[in-house]
Coordinates of C-alpha atoms and ligand atoms in Angstrom, one line a residue:
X1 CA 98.7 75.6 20.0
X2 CA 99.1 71.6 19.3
X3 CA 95.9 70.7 17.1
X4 CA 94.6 68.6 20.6
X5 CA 95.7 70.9 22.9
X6 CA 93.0 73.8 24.4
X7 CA 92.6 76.9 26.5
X8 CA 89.2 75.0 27.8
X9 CA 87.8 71.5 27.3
X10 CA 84.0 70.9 28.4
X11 CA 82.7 67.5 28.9
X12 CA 78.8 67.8 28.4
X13 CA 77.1 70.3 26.1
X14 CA 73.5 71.0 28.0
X15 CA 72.8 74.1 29.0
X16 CA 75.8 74.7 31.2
X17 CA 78.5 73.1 28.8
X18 CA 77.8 74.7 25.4
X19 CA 76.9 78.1 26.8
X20 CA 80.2 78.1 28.4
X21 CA 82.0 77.1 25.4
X22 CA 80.9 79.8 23.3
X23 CA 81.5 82.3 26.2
X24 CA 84.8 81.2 26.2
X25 CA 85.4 81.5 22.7
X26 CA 83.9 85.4 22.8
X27 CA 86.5 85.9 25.2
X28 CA 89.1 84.6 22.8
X29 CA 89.7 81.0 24.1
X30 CA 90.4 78.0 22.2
X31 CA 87.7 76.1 23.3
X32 CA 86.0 72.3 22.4
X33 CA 83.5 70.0 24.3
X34 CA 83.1 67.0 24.2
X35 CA 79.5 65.2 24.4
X36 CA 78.7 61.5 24.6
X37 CA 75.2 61.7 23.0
X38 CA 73.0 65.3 21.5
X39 CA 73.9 68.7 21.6
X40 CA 72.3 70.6 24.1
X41 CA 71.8 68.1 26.9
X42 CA 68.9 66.9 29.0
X43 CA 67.2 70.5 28.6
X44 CA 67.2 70.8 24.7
X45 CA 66.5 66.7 24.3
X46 CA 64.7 65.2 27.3
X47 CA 63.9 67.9 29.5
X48 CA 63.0 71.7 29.1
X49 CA 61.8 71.9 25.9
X50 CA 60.3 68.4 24.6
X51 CA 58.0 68.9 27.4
X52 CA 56.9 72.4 26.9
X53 CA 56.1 71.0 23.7
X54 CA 53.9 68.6 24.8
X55 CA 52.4 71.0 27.3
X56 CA 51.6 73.2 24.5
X57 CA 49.5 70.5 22.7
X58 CA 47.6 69.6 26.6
X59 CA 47.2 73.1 26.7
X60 CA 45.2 73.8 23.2
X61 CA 43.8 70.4 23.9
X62 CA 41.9 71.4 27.1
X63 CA 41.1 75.0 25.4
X64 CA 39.3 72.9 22.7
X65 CA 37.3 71.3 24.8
X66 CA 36.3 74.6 26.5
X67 CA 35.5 76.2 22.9
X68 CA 31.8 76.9 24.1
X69 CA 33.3 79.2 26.8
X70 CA 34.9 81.2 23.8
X71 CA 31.7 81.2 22.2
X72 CA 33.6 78.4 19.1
X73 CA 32.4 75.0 18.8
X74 CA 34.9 72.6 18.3
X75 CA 33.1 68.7 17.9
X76 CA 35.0 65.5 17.8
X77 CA 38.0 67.5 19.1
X78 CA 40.7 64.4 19.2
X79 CA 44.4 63.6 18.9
X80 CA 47.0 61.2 17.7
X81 CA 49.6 60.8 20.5
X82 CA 52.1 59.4 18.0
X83 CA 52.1 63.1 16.1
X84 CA 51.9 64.8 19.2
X85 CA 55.1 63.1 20.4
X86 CA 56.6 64.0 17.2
X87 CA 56.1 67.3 16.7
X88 CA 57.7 67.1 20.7
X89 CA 60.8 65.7 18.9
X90 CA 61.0 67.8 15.9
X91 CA 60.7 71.0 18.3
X92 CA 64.4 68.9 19.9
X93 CA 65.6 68.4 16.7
X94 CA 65.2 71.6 15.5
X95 CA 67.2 73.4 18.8
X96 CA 69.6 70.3 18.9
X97 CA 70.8 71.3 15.7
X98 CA 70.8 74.7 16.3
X99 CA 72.9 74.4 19.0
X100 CA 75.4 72.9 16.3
X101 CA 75.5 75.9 14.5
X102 CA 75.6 78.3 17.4
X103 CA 78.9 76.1 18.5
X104 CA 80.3 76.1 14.8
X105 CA 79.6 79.8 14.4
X106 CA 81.4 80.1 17.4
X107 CA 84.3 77.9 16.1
X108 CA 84.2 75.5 19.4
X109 CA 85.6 72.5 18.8
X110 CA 83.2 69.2 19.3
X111 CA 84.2 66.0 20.3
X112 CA 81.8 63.4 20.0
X113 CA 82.4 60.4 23.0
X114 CA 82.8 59.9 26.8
X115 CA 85.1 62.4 28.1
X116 CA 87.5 61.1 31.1
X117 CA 89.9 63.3 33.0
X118 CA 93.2 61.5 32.7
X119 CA 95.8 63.3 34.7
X120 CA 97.0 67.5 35.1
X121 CA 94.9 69.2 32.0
X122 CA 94.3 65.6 30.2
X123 CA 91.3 64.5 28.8
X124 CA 90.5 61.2 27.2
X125 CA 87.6 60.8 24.7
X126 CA 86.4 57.2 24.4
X127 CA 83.5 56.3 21.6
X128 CA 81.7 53.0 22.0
X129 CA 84.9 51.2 23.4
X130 CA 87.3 53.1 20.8
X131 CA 89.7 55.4 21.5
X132 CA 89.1 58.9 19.7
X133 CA 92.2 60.7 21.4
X134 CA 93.9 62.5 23.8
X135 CA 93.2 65.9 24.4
X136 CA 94.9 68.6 26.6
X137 CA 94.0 71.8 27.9
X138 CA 94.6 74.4 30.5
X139 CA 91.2 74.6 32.0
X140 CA 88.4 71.8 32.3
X141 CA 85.0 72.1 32.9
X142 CA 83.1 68.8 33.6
X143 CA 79.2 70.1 33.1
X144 CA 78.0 66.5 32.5
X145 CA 74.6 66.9 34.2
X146 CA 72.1 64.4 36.2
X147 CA 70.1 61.2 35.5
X148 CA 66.9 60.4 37.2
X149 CA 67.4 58.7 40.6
X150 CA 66.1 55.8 40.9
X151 CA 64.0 54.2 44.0
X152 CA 65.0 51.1 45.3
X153 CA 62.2 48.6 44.7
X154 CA 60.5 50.7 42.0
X155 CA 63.0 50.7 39.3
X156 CA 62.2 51.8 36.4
X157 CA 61.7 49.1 33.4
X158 CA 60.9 51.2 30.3
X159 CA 57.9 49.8 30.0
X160 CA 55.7 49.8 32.5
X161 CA 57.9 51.9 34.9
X162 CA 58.8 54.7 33.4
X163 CA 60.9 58.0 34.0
X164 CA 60.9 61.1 32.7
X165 CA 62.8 59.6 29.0
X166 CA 59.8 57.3 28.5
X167 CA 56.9 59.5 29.6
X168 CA 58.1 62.1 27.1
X169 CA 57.5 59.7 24.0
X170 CA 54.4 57.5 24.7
X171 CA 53.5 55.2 22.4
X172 CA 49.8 54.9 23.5
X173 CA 48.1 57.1 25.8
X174 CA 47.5 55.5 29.6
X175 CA 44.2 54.9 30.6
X176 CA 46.1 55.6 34.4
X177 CA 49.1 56.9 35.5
X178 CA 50.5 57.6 38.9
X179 CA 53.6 59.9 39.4
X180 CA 55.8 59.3 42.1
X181 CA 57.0 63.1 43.2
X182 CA 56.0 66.5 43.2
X183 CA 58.4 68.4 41.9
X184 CA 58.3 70.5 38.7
X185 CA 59.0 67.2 36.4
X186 CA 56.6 64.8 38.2
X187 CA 53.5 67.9 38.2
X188 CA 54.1 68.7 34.6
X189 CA 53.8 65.5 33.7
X190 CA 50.5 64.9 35.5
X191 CA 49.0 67.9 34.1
X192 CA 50.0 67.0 30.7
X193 CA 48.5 63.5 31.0
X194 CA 45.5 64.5 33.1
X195 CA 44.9 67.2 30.6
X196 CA 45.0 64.6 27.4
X197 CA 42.5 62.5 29.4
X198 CA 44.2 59.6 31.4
X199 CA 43.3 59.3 35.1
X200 CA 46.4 60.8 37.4
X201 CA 47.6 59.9 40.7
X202 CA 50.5 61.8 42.3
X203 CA 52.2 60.6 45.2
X204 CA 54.4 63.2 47.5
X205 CA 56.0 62.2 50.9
X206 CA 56.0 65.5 52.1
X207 CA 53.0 67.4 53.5
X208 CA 52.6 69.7 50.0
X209 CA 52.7 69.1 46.8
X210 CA 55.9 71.4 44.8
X211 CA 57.7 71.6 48.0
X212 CA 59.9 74.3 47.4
X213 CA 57.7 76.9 46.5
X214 CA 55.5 79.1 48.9
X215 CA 53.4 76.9 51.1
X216 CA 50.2 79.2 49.8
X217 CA 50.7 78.8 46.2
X218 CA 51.4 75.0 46.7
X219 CA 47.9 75.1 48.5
X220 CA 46.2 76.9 45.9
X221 CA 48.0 75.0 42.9
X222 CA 47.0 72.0 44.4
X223 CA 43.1 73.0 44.8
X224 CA 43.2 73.4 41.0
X225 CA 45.0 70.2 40.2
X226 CA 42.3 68.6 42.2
X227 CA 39.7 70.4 40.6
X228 CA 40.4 68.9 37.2
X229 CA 40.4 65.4 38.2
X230 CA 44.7 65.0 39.5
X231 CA 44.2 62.8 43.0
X232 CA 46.8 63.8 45.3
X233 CA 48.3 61.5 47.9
X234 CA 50.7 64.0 50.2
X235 CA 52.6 62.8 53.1
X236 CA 52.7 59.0 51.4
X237 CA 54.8 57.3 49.6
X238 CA 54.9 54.1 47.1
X239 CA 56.6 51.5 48.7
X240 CA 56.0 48.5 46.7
X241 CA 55.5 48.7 42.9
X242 CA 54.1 44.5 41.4
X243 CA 53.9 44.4 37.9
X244 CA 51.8 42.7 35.7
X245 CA 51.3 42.0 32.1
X246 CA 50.2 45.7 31.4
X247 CA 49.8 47.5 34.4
X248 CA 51.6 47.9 37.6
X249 CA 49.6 47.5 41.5
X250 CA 51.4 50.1 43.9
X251 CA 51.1 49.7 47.5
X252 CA 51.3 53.6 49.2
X253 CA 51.7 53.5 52.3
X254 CA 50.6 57.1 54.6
X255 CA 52.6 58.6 57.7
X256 CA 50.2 56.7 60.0
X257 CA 51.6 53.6 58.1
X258 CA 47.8 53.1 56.6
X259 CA 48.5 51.4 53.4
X260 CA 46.5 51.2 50.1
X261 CA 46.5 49.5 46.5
X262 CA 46.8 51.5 43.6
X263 CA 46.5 49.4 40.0
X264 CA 47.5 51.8 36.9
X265 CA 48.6 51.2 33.7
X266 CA 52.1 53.1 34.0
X267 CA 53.9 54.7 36.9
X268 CA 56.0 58.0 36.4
X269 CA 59.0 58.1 38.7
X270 CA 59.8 61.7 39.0
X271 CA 61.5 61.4 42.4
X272 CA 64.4 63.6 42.0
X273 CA 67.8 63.4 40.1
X274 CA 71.4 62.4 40.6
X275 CA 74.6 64.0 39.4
X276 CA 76.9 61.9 36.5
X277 CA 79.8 62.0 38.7
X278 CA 80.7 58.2 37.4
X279 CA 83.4 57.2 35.0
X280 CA 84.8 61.0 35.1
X281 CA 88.0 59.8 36.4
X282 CA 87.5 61.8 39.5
X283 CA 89.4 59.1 41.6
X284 CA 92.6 60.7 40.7
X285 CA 91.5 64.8 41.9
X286 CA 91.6 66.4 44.6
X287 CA 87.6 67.2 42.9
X288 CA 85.2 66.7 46.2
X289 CA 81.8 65.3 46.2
X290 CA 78.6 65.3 48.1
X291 CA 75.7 63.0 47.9
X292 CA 76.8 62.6 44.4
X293 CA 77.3 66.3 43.7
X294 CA 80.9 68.1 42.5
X295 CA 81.7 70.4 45.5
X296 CA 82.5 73.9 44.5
X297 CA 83.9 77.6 45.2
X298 CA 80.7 79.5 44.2
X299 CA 82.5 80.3 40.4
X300 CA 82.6 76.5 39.3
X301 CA 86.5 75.9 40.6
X302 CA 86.6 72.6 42.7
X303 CA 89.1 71.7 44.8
X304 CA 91.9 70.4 41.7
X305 CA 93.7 73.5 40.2
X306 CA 92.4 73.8 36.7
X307 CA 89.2 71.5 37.2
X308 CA 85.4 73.5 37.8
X309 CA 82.1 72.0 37.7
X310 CA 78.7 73.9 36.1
X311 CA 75.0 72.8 36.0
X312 CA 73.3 69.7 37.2
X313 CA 76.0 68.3 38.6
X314 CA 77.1 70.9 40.5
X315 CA 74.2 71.1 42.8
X316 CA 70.5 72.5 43.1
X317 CA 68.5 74.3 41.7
X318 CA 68.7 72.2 38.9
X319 CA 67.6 73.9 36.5
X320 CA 69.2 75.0 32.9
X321 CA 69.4 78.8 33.7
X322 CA 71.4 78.3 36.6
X323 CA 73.5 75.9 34.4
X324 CA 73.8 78.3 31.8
X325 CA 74.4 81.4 33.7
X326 CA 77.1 79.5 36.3
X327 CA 79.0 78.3 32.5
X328 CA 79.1 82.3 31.8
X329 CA 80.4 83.0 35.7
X330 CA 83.2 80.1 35.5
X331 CA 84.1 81.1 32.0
X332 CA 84.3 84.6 33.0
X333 CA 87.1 84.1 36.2
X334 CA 88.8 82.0 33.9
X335 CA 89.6 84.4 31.9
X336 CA 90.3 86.9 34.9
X337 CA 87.0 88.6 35.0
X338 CA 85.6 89.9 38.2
X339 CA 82.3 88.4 37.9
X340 CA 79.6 88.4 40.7
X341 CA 79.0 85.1 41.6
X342 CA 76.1 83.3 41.6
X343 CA 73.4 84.3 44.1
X344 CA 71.1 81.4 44.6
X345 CA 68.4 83.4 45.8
X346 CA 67.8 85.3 42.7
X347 CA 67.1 82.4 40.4
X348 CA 63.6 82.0 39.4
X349 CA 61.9 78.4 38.9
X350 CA 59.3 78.0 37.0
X351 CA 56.4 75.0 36.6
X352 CA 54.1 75.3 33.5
X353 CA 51.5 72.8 34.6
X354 CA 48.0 74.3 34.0
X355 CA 47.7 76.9 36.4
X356 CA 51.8 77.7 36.2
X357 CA 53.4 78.6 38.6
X358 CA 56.5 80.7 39.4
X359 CA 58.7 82.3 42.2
X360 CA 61.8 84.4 42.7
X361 CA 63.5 84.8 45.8
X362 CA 62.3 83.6 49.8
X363 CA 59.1 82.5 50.5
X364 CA 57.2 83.9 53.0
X365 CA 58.1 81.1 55.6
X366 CA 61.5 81.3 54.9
X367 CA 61.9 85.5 55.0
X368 CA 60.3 85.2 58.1
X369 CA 62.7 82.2 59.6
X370 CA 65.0 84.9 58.5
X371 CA 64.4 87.6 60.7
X372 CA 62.7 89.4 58.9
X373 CA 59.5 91.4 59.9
X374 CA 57.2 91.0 56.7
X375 CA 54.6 92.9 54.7
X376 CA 53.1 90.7 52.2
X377 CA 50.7 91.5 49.3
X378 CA 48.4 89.7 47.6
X379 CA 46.8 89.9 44.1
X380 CA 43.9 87.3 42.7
X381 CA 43.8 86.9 38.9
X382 CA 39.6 87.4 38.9
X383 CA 40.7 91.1 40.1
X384 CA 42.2 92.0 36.6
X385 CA 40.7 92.3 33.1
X386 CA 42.9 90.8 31.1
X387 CA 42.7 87.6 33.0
X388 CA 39.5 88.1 32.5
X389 CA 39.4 88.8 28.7
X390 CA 41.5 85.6 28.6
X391 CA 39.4 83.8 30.8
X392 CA 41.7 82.6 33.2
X393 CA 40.5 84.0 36.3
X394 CA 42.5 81.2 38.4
X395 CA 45.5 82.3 40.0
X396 CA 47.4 84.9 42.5
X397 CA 50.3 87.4 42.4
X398 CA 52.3 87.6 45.8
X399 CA 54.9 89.6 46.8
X400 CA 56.8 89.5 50.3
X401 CA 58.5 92.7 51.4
X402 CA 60.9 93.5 54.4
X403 CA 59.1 95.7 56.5
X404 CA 61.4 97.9 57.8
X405 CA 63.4 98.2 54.4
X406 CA 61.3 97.7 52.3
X407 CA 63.1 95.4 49.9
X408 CA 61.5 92.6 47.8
X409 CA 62.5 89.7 49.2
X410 CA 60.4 87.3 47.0
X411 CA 57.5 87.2 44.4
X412 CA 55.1 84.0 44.0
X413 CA 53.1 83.2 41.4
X414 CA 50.5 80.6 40.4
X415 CA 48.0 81.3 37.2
X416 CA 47.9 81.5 33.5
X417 CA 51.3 82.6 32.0
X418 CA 53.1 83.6 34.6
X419 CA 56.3 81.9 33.8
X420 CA 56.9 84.7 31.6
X421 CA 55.8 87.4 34.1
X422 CA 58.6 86.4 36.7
X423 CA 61.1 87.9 35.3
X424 CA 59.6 91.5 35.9
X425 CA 60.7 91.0 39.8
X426 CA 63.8 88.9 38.7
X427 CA 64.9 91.9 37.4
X428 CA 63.5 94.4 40.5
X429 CA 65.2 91.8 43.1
X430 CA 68.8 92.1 40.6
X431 CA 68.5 96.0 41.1
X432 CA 67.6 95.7 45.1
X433 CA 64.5 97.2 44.3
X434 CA 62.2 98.5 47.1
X435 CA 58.0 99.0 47.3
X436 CA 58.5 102.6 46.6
X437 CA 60.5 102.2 43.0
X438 CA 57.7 99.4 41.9
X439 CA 54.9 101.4 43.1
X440 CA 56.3 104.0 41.0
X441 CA 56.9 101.9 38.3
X442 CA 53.8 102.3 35.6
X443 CA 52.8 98.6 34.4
X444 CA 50.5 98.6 30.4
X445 CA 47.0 98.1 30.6
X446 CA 45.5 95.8 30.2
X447 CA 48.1 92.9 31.0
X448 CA 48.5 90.5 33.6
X449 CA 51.5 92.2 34.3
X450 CA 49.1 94.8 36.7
X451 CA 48.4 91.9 39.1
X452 CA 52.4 92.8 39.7
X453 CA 51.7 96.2 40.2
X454 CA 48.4 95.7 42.1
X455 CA 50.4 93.0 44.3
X456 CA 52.6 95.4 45.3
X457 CA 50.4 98.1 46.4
X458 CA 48.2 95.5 48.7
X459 CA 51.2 95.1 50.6
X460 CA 50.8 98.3 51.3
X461 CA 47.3 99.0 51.9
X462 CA 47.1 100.6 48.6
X463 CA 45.6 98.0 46.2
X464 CA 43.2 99.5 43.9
X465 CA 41.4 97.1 42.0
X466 CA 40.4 94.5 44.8
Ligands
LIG501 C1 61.5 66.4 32.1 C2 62.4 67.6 32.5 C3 61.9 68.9 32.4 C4 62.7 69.9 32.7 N1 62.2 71.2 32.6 C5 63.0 72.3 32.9 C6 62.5 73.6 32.7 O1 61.4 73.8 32.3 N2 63.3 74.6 33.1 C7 64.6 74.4 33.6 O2 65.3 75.4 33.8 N3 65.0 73.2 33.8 C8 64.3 72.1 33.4 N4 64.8 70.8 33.6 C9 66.1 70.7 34.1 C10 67.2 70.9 33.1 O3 67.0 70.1 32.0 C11 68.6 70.7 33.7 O4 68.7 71.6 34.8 C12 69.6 71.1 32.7 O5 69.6 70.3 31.5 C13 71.0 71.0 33.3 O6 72.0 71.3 32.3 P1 73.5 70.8 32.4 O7 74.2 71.5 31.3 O8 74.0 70.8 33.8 O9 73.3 69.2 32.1 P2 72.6 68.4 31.0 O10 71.6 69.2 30.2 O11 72.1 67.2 31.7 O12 73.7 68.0 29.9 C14 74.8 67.2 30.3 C15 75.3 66.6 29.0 O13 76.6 66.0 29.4 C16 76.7 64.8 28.6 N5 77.7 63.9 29.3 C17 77.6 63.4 30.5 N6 78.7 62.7 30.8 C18 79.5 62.9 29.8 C19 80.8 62.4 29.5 N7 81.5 61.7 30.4 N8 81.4 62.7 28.3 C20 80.7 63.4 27.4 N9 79.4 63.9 27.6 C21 78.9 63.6 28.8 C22 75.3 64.2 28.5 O14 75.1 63.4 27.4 C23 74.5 65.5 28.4 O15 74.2 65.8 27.1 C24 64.0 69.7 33.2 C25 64.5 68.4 33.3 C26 63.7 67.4 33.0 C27 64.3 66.0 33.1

């Protein structure tokens, strides 16, 4: 094969692009991709991990101030934002560069520029305005990801304006912040903040706060978001945003049209994302778009022979394990695997504010809307001894069964460290797992993992420990 000539070329290497190159190269491909900036995308650089990072430090920050409950004493318990923001970056660096090796080991190709479709299996690589060649290959994968979206009116300025780039690397910490959106982005970032001592606003336009997830554990997250000092404006949104020297006056307007000032020193605009569609040379596919989104089959292929689309740009959730795991399923047909292909409903999200929150599968709403006749179980975190032990009696395990089956057809979560208990009934809703298996199933004591167990069993009239 020509030098510039591959079995697969992937433009952008987040989480969908550089897991799909080294899949590719396991399954004996020749296989490059080409990034315009870092290895390893929003998730490893501005996204996913930076900001577990910094949650990590809010996290051990608020425990330090709780030392007395611990029976520690902890005086003039402080920080210094500029090393807290660096040890965010170094934790980056550290998986940026290891994402280098894991492509070298792998012996994929990478191209550093903008990548550009230019015609059947061509590929054009541009760096600041130069040319660095012309590349060819049989199969393309564009897994370029998304950008925040920006609000009319309220466009971010880097300084006083901010999205999620400059909220991850504060120079100074904000006396007062408001966060426009609810997501998973615009919460962590308030609980981080709100947790390191600045005074938080959050401003959602729909009735509840993280609006995908089960309306109860919305409810409940919210009541402890509230509790330590977050305000929460639901069913409002910030029309107007006037800046001044150093802080920013929002007008927020409610569904009744009631209106209110809010002065802070920065605003976070966590409203949502939008694809990188632009300057991809899709003009000349048959490629389809939606909204800003590459249109495809369920396995990545869009509508031009020999051109898929993984991750971010492909369409919600938007989220690096989807983008990761739809890289594997493209790579896989590529190569004329019979892979499964990607069920939407079986990918878990996950929130790590303080309480975090997490969920597999349909809410309780939505099985219902479903037509589905329901048992559902409930489990409170004060019902369990380790949560007690770690004295994080805040939170609740539900599970939402088909009746008549018996099927799990989703598992909610809010409380302390459940982003890594999730995958217990990610796994359980993979295997089509039903009451009577999990019932069955024995769970360690003592781990918070039993509130699973015990979850389970409510939904059946069996719960023993509440
Ligand atoms: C603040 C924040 C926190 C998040 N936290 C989580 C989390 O906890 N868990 C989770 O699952 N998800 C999280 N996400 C979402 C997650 O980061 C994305 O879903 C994920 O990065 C998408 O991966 P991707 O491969 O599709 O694209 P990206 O990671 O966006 O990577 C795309 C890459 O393509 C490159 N690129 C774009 N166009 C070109 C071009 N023409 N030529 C060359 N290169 C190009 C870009 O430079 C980029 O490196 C978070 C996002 C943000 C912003």
């Amino acid at each position: 094969m020509a030098e510039n000539s591959y079995d697969l070329i992937v433009i952008g290497s987040g989480p969908g692009g550089y897991v799909a190159a080294i899949r590719a190269a396991q399954l004996g491909m020749k296989a490059a991709v080409v990034e315009r900036e870092h290895l390893g995308g929003i998730c490893l650089n501005w996204g996913c991990i930076p900001t577990k990072a910094l949650l990590r430090t809010s996290e051990l920050y608020g425990y330090m101030n709780h030392a007395g409950d611990f029976g520690l004493s902890a005086e003039k318990v402080g920080f210094d934002i500029a090393k807290v923001v660096k040890r965010s970056r170094d934790v980056s660096k550290q998986l940026n560069s290891g994402v280098g090796h894991l492509l070298k080991k792998n012996k994929v190709t990478v191209i550093d520029g903008e990548g550009q479709l230019a015609g059947k299996g061509k590929v054009n690589v541009n760096k600041d305005g130069k040319k660095v060649g012309d590349f060819q290959a049989k199969h393309i994968i564009l897994a370029t990801g998304a950008r925040p979206r920006v609000l009319p009116g309220i466009e971010p300025d880097k300084k006083l304006i901010w999205t999620y780039f400059e909220a991850m690397v504060p120079e100074t910490m904000p006396k007062s912040l408001l966060v426009i959106g609810s997501g998973a982005i615009g919460i962590e970032f308030a609980s981080f903040y709100r947790t390191m001592g600045a005074e938080v606003t959050v401003v959602e336009m729909l009735p509840e706060i993280l609006p995908v997830e089960d309306a109860e554990i919305s409810a409940f997250a919210r009541k402890q978001l509230e509790k330590q000092g977050i305000k929460i404006l639901t069913g409002a949104k910030v029309t107007k945003a006037d800046k001044g020297k150093d802080e920013v006056t929002c007008t927020v307007e409610d569904e009744k049209g009631k209106s209110q000032k809010i002065k802070v020193d920065r605003v976070i605009s966590a409203a949502g994302v939008q694809g990188n569609i632009e300057n991809l040379g899709l003009d000349n596919t048959k490629v389809k778009t939606d909204r800003g989104l590459i249109k495809t089959d369920g396995f990545g292929a869009t509508d031009e022979p020999g051109v898929y689309a993984i991750g971010d740009v492909a369409g919600p959730p938007m989220l690096a394990h989807k983008a990761s795991h739809e890289g594997v399923i493209c790579v896989e047909k590529i190569a004329g695997n019979n892979p499964h292909s990607m069920d939407k409903n079986l990918i878990p999200g996950c929130t790590y504010c303080q309480p975090q929150i997490a969920s597999v599968g349909l809410t309780e709403a939505q099985a219902k809307e479903a037509g589905h006749e329901v048992k559902v179980g409930h489990f409170p975190f004060i019902g369990n001894g380790k949560a007690i032990a770690l004295g994080e009696t805040e939170g609740m395990v539900k599970t939402v069964f088909d009746k008549k089956t018996g099927q799990l057809l989703g598992a909610h979560m809010v409380g302390a460290e459940v982003t890594e208990l999730i995958q217990g009934y990610v796994v359980a809703m993979n295997l089509e797992t039903t009451e009577q298996e999990l019932m069955h199933s024995i769970f360690p004591h003592p781990t918070l993992s039993e509130m699973m167990h015990e979850s389970v069993l409510d939904a059946y009239g069996q719960a023993i420990h509440f």
